[in-house]
Short mmCIF file of N, CA and C in Angstrom, two decimals:
data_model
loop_
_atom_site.label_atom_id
_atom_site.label_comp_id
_atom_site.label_asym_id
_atom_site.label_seq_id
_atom_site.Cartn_x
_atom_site.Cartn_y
_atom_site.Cartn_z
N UNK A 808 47.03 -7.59 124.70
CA UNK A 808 46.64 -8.16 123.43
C UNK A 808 46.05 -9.55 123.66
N UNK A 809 44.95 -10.24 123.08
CA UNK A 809 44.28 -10.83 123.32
C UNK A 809 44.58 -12.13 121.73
N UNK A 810 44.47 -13.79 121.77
CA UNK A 810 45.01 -14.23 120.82
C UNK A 810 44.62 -13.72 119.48
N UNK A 811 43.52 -13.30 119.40
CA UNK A 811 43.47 -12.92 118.09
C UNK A 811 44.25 -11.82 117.29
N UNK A 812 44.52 -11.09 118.13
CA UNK A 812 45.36 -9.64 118.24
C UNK A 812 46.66 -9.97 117.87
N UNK A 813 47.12 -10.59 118.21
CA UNK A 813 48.76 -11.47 118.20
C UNK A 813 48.94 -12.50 116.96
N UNK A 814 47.49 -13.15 116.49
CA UNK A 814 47.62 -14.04 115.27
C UNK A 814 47.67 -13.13 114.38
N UNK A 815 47.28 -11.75 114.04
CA UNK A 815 46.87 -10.96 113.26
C UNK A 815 48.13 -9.82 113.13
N UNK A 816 48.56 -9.80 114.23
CA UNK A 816 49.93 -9.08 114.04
C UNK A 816 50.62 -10.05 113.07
N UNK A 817 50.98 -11.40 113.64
CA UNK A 817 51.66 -12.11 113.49
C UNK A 817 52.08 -12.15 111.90
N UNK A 818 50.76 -12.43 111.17
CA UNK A 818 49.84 -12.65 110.09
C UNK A 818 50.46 -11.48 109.04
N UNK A 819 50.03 -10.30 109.62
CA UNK A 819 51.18 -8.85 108.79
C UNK A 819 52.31 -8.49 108.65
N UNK A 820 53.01 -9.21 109.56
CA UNK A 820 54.15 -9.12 109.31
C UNK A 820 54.97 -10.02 107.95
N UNK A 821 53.94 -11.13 108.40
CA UNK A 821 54.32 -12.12 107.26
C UNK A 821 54.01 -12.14 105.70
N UNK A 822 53.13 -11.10 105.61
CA UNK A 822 52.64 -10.72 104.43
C UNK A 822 53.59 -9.45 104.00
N UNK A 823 53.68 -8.53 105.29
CA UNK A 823 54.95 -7.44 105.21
C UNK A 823 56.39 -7.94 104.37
N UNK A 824 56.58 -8.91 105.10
CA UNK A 824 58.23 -9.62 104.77
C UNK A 824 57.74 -10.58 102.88
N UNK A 825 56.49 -10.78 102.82
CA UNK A 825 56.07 -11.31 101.45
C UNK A 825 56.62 -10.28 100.44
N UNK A 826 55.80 -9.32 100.79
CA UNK A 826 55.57 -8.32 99.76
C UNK A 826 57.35 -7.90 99.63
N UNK A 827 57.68 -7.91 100.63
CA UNK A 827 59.62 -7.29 100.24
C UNK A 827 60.02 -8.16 99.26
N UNK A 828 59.61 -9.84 99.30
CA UNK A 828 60.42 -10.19 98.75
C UNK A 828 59.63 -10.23 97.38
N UNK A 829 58.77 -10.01 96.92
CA UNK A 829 57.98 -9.93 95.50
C UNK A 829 58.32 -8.70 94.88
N UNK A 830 58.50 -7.38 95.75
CA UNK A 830 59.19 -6.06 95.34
C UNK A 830 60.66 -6.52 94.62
N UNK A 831 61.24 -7.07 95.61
CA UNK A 831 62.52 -7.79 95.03
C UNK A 831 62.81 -8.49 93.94
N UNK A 832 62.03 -9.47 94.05
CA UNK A 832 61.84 -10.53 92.82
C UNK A 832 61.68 -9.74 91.30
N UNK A 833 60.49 -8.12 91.69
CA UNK A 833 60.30 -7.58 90.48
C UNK A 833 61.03 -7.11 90.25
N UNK A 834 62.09 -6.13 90.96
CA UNK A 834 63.20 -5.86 90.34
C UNK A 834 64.49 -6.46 89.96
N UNK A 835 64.50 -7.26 90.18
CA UNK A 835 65.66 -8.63 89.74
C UNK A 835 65.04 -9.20 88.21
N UNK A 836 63.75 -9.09 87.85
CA UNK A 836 62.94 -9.49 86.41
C UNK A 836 63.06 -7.98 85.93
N UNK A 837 63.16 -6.86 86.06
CA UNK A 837 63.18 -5.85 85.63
C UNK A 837 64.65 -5.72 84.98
N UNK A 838 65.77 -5.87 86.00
CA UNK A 838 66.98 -5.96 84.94
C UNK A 838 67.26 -6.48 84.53
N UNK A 839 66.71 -7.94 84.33
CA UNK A 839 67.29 -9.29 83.40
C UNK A 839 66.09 -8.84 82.09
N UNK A 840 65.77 -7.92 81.81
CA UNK A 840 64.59 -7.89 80.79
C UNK A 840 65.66 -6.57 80.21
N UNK A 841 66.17 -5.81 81.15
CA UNK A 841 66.96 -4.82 80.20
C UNK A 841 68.31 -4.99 79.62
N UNK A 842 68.63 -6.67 80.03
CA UNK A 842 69.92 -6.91 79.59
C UNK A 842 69.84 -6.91 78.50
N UNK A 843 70.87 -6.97 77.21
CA UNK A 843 70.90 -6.73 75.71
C UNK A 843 71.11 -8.29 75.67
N UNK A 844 70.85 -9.44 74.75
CA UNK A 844 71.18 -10.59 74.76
C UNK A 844 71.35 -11.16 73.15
N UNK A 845 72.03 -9.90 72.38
CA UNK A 845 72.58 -10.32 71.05
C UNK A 845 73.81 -11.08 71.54
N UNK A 846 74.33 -11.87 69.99
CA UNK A 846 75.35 -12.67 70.04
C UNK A 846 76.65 -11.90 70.28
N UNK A 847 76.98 -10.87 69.54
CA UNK A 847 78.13 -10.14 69.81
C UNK A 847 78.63 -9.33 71.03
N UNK A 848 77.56 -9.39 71.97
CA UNK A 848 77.80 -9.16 73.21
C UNK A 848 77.92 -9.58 74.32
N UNK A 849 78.49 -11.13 73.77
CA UNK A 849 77.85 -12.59 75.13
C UNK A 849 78.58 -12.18 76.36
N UNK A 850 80.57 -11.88 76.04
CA UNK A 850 81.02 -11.57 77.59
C UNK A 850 80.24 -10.25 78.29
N UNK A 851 79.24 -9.24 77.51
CA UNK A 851 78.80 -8.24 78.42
C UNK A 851 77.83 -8.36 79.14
N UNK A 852 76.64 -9.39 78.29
CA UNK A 852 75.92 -10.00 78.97
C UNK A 852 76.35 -10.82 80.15
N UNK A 853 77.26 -11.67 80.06
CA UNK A 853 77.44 -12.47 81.13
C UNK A 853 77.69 -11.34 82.59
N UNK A 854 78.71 -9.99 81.94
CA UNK A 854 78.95 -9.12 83.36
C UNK A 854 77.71 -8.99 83.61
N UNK A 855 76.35 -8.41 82.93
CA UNK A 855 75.85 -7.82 83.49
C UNK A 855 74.89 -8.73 84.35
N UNK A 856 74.70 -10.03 83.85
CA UNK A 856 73.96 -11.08 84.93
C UNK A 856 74.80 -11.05 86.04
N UNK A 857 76.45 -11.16 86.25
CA UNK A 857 76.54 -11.00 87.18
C UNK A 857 76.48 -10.29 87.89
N UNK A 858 76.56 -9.07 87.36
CA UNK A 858 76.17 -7.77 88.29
C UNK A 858 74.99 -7.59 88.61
N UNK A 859 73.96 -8.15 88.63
CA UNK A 859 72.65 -8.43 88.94
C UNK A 859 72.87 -9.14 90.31
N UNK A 860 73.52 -10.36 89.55
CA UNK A 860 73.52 -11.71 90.73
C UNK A 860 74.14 -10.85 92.26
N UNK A 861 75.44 -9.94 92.01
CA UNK A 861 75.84 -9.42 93.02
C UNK A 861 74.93 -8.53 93.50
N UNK A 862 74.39 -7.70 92.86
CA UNK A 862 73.48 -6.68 93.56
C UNK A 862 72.48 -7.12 94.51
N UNK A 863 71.77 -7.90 94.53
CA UNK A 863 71.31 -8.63 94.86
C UNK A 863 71.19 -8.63 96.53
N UNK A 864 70.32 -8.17 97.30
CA UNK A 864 70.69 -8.05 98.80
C UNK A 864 70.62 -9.45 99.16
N UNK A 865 71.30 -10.13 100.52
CA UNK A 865 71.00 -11.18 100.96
C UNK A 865 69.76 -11.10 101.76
N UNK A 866 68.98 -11.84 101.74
CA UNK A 866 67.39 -11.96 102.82
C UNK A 866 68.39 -11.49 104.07
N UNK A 867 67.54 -11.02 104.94
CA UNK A 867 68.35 -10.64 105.94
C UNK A 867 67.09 -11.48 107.48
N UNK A 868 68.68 -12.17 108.07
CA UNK A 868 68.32 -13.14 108.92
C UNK A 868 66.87 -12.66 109.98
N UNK A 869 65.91 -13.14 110.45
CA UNK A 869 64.82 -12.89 110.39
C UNK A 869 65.26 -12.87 112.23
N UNK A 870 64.92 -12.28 112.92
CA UNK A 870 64.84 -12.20 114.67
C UNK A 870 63.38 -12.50 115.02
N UNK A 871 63.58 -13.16 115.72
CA UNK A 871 62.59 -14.16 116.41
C UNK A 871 62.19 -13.58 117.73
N UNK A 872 61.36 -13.22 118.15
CA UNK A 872 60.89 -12.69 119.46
C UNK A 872 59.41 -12.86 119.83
N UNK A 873 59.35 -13.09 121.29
CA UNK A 873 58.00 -13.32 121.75
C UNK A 873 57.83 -12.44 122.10
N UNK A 874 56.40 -12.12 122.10
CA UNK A 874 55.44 -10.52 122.88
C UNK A 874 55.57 -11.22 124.24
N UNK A 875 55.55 -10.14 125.53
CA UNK A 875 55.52 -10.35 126.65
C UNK A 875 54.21 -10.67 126.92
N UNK A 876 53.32 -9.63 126.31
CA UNK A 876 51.92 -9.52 126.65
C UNK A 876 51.34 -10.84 126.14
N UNK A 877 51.66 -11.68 125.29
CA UNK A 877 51.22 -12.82 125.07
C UNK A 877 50.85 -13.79 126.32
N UNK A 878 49.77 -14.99 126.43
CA UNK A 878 49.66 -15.63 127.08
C UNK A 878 50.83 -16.71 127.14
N UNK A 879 51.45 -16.98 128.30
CA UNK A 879 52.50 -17.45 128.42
C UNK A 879 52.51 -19.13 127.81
N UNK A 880 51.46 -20.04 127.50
CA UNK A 880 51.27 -20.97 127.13
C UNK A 880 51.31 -20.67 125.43
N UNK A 881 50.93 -19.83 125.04
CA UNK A 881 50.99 -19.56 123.90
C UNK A 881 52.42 -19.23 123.60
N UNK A 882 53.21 -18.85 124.33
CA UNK A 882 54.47 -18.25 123.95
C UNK A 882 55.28 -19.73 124.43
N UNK A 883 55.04 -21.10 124.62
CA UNK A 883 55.75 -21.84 124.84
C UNK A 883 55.30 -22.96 123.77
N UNK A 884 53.95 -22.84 123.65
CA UNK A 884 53.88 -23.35 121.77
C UNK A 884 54.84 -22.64 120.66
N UNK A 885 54.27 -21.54 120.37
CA UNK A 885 54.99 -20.86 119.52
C UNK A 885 57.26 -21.22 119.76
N UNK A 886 57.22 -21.62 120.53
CA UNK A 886 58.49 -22.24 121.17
C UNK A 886 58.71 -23.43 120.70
N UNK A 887 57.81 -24.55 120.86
CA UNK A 887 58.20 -25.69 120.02
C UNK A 887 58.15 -25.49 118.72
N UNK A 888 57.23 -24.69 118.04
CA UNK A 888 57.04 -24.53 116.59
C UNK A 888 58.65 -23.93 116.01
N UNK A 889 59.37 -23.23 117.18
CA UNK A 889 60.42 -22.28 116.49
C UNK A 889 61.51 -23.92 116.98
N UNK A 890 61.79 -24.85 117.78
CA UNK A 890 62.46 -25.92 117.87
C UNK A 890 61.97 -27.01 116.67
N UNK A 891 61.04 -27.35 116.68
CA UNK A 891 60.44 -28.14 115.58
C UNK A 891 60.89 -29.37 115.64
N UNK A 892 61.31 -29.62 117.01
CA UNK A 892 61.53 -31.04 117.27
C UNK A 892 61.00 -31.40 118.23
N UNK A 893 61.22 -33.07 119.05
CA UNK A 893 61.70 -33.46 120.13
C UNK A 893 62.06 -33.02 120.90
N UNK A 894 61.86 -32.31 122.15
CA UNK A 894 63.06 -31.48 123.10
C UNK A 894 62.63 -31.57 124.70
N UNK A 895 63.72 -32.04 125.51
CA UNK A 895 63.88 -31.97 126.40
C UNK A 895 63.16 -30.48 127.37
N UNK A 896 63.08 -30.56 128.58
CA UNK A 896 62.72 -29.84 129.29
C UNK A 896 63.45 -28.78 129.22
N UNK A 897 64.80 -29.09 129.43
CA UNK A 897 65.59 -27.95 129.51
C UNK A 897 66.14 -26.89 128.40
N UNK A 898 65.77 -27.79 126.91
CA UNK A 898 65.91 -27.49 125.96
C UNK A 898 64.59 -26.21 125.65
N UNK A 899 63.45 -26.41 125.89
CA UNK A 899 62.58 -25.34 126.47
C UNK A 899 62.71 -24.36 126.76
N UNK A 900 63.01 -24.46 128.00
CA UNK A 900 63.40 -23.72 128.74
C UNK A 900 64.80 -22.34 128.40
N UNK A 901 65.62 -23.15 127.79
CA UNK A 901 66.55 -22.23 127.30
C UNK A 901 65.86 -21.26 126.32
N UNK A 902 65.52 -22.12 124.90
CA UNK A 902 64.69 -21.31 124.02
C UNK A 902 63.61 -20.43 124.09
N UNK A 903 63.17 -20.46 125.99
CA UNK A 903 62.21 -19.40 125.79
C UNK A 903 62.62 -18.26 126.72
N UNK A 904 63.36 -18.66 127.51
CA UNK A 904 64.51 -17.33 127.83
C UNK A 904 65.15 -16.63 126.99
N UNK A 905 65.74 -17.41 126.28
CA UNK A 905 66.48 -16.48 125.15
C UNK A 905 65.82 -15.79 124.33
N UNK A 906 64.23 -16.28 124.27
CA UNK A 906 63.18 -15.00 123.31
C UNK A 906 63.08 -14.54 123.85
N UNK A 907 62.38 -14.28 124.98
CA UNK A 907 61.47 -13.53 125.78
C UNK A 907 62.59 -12.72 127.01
N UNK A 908 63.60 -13.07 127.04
CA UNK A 908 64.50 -12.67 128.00
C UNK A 908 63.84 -12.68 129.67
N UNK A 909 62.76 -13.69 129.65
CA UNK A 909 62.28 -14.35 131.15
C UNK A 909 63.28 -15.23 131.48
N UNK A 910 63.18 -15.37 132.79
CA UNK A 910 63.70 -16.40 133.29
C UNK A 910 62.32 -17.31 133.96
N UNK A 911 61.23 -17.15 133.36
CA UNK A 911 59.73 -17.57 134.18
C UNK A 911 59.36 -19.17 133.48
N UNK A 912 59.95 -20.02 135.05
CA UNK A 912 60.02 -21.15 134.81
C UNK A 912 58.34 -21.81 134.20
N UNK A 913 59.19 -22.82 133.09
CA UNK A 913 57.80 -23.12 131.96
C UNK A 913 57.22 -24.45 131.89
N UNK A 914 58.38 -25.03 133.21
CA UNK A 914 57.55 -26.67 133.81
C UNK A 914 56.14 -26.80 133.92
N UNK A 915 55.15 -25.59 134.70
CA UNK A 915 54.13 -26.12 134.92
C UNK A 915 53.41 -25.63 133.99
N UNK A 916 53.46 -25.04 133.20
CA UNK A 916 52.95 -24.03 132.15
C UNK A 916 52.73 -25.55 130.68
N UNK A 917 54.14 -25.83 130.85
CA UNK A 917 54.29 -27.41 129.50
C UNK A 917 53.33 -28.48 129.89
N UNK A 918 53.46 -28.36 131.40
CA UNK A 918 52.74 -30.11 131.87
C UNK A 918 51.14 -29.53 132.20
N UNK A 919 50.68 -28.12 132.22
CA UNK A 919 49.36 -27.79 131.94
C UNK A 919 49.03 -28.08 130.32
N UNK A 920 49.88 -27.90 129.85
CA UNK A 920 48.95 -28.15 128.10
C UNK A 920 49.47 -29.94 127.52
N UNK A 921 49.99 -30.45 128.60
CA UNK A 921 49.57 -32.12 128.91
C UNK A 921 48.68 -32.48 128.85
N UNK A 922 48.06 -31.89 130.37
CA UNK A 922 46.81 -32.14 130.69
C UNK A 922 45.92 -31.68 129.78
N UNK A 923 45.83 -30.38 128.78
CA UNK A 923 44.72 -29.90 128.00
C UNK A 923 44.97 -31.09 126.62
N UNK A 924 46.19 -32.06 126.72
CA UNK A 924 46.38 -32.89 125.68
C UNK A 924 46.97 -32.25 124.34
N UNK A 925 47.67 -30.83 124.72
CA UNK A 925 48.34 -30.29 123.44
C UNK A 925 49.52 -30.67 123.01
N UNK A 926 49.95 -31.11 124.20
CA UNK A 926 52.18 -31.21 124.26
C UNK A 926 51.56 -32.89 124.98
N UNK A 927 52.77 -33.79 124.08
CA UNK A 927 52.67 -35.15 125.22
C UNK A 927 54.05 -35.71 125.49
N UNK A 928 54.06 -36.51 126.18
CA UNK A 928 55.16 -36.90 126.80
C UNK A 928 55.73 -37.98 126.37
N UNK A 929 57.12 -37.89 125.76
CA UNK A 929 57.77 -39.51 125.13
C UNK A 929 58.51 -39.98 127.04
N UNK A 930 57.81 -41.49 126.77
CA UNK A 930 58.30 -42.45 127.72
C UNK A 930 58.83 -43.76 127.54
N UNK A 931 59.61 -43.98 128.17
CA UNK A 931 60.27 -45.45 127.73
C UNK A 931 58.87 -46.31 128.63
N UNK A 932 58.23 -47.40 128.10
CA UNK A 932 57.34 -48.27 128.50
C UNK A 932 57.80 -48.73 130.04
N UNK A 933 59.10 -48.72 130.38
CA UNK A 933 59.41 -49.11 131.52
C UNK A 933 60.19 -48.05 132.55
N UNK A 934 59.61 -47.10 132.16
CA UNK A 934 59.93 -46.06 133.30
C UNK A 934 59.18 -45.25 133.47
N UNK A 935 58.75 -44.47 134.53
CA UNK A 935 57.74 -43.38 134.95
C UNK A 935 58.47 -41.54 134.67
N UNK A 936 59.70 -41.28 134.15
CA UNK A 936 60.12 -40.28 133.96
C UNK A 936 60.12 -40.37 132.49
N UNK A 937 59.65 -38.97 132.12
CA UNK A 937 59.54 -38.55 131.01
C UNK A 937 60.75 -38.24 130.33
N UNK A 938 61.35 -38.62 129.06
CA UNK A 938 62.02 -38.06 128.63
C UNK A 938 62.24 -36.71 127.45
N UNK A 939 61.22 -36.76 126.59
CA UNK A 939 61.33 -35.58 125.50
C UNK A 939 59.45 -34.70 125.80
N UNK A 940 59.52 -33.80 125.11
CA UNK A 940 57.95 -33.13 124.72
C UNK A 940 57.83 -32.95 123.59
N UNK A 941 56.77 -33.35 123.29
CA UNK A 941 56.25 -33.33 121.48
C UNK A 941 54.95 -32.37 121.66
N UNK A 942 54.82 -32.04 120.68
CA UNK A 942 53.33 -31.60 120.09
C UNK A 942 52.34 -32.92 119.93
N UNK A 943 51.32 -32.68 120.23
CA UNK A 943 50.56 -33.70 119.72
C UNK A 943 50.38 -34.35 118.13
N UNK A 944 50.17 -33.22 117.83
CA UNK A 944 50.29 -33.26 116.13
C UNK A 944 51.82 -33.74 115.48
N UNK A 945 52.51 -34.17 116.18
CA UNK A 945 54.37 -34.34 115.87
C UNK A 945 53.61 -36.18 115.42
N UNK A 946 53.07 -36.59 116.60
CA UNK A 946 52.99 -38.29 116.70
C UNK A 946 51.71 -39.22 115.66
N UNK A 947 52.03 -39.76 115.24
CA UNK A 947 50.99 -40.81 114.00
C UNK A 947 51.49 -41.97 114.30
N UNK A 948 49.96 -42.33 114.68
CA UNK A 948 49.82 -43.94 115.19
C UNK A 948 51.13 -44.22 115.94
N UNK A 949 51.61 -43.57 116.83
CA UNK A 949 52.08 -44.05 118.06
C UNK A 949 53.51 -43.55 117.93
N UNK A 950 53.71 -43.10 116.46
CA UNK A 950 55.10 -43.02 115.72
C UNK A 950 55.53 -41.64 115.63
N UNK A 951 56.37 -41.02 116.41
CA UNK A 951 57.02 -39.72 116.34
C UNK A 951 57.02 -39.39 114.78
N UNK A 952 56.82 -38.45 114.20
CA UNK A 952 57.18 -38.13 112.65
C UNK A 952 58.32 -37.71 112.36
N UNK A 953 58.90 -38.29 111.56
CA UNK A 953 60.47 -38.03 111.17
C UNK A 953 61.62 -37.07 111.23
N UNK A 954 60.43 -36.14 110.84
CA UNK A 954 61.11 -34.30 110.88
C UNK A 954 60.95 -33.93 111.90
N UNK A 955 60.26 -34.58 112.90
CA UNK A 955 60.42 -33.90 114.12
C UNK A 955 61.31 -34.69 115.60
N UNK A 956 61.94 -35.46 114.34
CA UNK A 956 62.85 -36.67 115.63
C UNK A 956 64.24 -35.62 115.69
N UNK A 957 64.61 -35.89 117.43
CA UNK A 957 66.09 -35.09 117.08
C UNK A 957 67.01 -36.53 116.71
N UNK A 958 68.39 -35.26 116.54
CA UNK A 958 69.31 -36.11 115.91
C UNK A 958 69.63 -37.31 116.75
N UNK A 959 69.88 -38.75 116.00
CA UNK A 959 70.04 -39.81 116.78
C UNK A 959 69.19 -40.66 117.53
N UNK A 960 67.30 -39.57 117.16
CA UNK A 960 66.56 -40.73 117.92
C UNK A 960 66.57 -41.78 117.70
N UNK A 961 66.67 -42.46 116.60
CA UNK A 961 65.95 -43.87 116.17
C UNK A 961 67.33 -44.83 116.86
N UNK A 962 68.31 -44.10 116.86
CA UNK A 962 69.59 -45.14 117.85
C UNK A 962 69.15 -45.41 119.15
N UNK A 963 68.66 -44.24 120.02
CA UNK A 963 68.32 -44.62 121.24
C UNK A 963 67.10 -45.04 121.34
N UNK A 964 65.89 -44.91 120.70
CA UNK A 964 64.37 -45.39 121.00
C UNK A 964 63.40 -45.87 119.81
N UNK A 965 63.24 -47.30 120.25
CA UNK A 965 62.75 -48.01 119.48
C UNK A 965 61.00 -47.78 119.86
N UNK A 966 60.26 -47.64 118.17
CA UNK A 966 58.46 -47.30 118.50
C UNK A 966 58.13 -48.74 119.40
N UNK A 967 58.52 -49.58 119.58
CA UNK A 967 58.15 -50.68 120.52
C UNK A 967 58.20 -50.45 121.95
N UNK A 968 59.13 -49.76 122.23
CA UNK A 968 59.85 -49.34 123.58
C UNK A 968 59.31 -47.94 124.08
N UNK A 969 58.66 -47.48 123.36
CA UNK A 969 58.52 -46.02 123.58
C UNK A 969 56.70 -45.75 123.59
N UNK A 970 56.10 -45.05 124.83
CA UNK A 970 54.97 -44.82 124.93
C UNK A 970 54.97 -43.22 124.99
N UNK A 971 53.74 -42.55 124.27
CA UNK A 971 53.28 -40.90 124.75
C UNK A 971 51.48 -40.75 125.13
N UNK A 972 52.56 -40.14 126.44
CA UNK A 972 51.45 -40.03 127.43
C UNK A 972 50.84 -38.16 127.35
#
């Protein structure tokens, strides 16, 4: 499968999982339209909203998986997008084993889309080791964006102190 092939899967499924929940939605407006809502029937009404409210399936938790056949740089974006933070190397690394059930180390694969300038590197101004990987698009004017700080950055790293390379 080739990227377009994979955006387009991607793409149907998400419209797939739409449409369930608009099927849903219509039938949840379908029985609140057949409830009776005279005055003399308020405690039956109330059962029957709740018996709505219970019927009600829970969304059911969504599984996350990478295609093998995917280009492996692509499957380590799609990796930060599913972290949506700040994250360490190793933090990576875990999260894309655990999709993909590889163990296919993703060091040089991350520090290739460096170099293409996609993923950059948070550094303390006075050291040559990298500490976190961002998206490019994470950083404004020099400044990590909020939602994508992990917990406790702003204790350890000040935007003065901190360069991305």
């Amino acid at each position: 499968m080739n990227d377009k092939e994979v955006i387009l899967a991607a793409l149907q499924r998400e419209r797939d999982e739409l449409h369930d929940k608009i099927m849903q939605v219509d039938r949840i407006i379908k029985k609140v339209k057949n409830v009776d809502y005279s005055n003399d029937n308020s405690n039956d009404n109330a059962k029957q909203i709740e018996a709505i409210a219970i019927k009600q399936p829970a969304a059911p938790a969504k599984v996350i998986s990478l295609s093998t056949s995917t280009d492996v740089k692509v499957q380590v974006l799609r990796v930060f997008e599913l972290l949506g933070k700040a994250s360490k190397l190793s933090q990576i690394q875990d999260e894309f084993t655990r999709l993909t059930g590889s163990n296919y180390r993703v060091r040089d694969v991350v520090r290739g889309l460096k170099q293409s300038k996609i993923l950059l590197m948070l550094k303390l101004i006075d050291s040559h080791r990298g500490i976190l990987w961002v998206k490019k698009d994470w950083v404004r004017n020099g400044v990590l964006l909020d939602e994508y700080k992990p917990e406790g950055f702003d204790l350890f790293y000040q935007p003065a102190n901190v360069i991305y390379e």
